[in-house]
mmCIF file of C-alpha atoms in Angstrom:
data_model
loop_
_atom_site.group_PDB
_atom_site.id
_atom_site.type_symbol
_atom_site.label_atom_id
_atom_site.label_comp_id
_atom_site.label_asym_id
_atom_site.label_seq_id
_atom_site.Cartn_x
_atom_site.Cartn_y
_atom_site.Cartn_z
ATOM 1 C CA PRO A 1 67.640 71.639 72.976
ATOM 2 C CA LEU A 2 68.821 68.889 75.263
ATOM 3 C CA VAL A 3 70.388 65.950 73.403
ATOM 4 C CA LEU A 4 70.742 62.452 74.822
ATOM 5 C CA GLN A 5 72.885 59.991 72.917
ATOM 6 C CA ASP A 6 75.228 57.064 73.326
ATOM 7 C CA ALA A 7 77.995 55.905 70.995
ATOM 8 C CA GLU A 8 75.520 54.517 68.463
ATOM 9 C CA GLN A 9 72.370 56.608 68.444
ATOM 10 C CA ARG A 10 70.630 59.787 69.491
ATOM 11 C CA PHE A 11 67.462 59.299 71.556
ATOM 12 C CA ALA A 12 64.354 61.340 70.789
ATOM 13 C CA VAL A 13 62.342 59.556 73.492
ATOM 14 C CA HIS A 14 63.904 58.381 76.760
ATOM 15 C CA PRO A 15 62.879 58.327 80.456
ATOM 16 C CA VAL A 16 65.785 60.647 81.338
ATOM 17 C CA LEU A 17 64.501 63.262 78.889
ATOM 18 C CA ASP A 18 61.049 63.007 80.488
ATOM 19 C CA LEU A 19 62.574 63.446 83.950
ATOM 20 C CA VAL A 20 64.560 66.528 82.937
ATOM 21 C CA ALA A 21 61.492 68.035 81.233
ATOM 22 C CA ALA A 22 59.556 67.822 84.525
ATOM 23 C CA PRO A 23 62.195 67.392 87.252
ATOM 24 C CA ASN A 24 59.952 68.093 90.249
ATOM 25 C CA PRO A 25 56.536 69.619 91.044
ATOM 26 C CA ALA A 26 57.996 73.099 91.641
ATOM 27 C CA GLN A 27 60.287 73.379 88.602
ATOM 28 C CA GLY A 28 60.412 72.778 84.890
ATOM 29 C CA ARG A 29 63.525 72.114 82.842
ATOM 30 C CA ALA A 30 64.472 75.785 82.470
ATOM 31 C CA GLU A 31 64.105 76.497 86.193
ATOM 32 C CA LEU A 32 66.132 73.409 87.105
ATOM 33 C CA PHE A 33 69.026 74.382 84.854
ATOM 34 C CA GLU A 34 68.839 78.034 85.947
ATOM 35 C CA ALA A 35 69.180 76.996 89.603
ATOM 36 C CA LEU A 36 71.915 74.469 88.775
ATOM 37 C CA TYR A 37 73.976 76.954 86.737
ATOM 38 C CA GLY A 38 73.380 79.642 89.371
ATOM 39 C CA GLN A 39 74.949 77.426 92.034
ATOM 40 C CA LEU A 40 77.816 76.596 89.694
ATOM 41 C CA LEU A 41 78.518 80.272 88.972
ATOM 42 C CA LEU A 42 78.218 81.373 92.610
ATOM 43 C CA SER A 43 80.254 78.660 94.282
ATOM 44 C CA GLY A 44 82.060 76.717 91.573
ATOM 45 C CA ASN A 45 80.080 73.567 92.430
ATOM 46 C CA ALA A 46 76.580 72.322 91.672
ATOM 47 C CA TYR A 47 74.749 69.314 93.093
ATOM 48 C CA LEU A 48 71.586 67.484 92.066
ATOM 49 C CA GLU A 49 69.659 65.167 94.354
ATOM 50 C CA ALA A 50 67.917 62.330 92.545
ATOM 51 C CA VAL A 51 64.844 61.284 94.538
ATOM 52 C CA GLY A 52 63.146 57.982 93.873
ATOM 53 C CA ALA A 53 61.990 54.692 95.214
ATOM 54 C CA GLY A 54 64.429 51.809 95.099
ATOM 55 C CA ALA A 55 67.211 51.348 92.592
ATOM 56 C CA GLY A 56 65.222 52.377 89.509
ATOM 57 C CA LEU A 57 65.125 55.646 87.629
ATOM 58 C CA PRO A 58 64.679 58.671 89.925
ATOM 59 C CA LEU A 59 61.240 60.244 90.099
ATOM 60 C CA GLU A 60 62.432 63.789 90.857
ATOM 61 C CA LEU A 61 65.546 65.960 90.590
ATOM 62 C CA HIS A 62 66.302 68.766 93.058
ATOM 63 C CA VAL A 63 69.150 71.296 93.047
ATOM 64 C CA LEU A 64 70.984 71.386 96.377
ATOM 65 C CA ARG A 65 72.646 74.500 97.769
ATOM 66 C CA SER A 66 76.413 74.227 97.355
ATOM 67 C CA ASP A 67 77.122 76.222 100.516
ATOM 68 C CA ARG A 68 75.355 73.556 102.586
ATOM 69 C CA MET A 69 77.302 70.620 101.155
ATOM 70 C CA SER A 70 80.369 69.029 102.724
ATOM 71 C CA VAL A 71 82.589 66.150 101.675
ATOM 72 C CA VAL A 72 82.711 62.997 103.811
ATOM 73 C CA PRO A 73 86.140 61.460 103.188
ATOM 74 C CA GLY A 74 86.719 57.725 103.255
ATOM 75 C CA ALA A 75 89.654 55.938 104.870
ATOM 76 C CA ASP A 76 91.652 56.322 101.649
ATOM 77 C CA GLY A 77 90.922 60.052 101.401
ATOM 78 C CA TRP A 78 88.472 59.778 98.501
ATOM 79 C CA PRO A 79 84.924 61.078 99.023
ATOM 80 C CA VAL A 80 82.408 58.444 100.111
ATOM 81 C CA ALA A 81 79.500 60.852 100.535
ATOM 82 C CA TYR A 82 78.474 64.502 100.348
#
């Protein structure tokens, strides 16, 4: 089971749990994690894109292919984007 908790309590109901249970129209929780772990095992990296409207909670989660990602370095050398 997936557990969501903070320092004080464990949440049985939370919007993040709902999002992970149905991350996008094409995948359920198991398929999302299978794709995410697959990317992690194949390339050593795994990326999720959170899709939504505005600054609120994302509406969908999508696994991105690690081999198509690149780091955009900032002036100080730290990543500013992927």
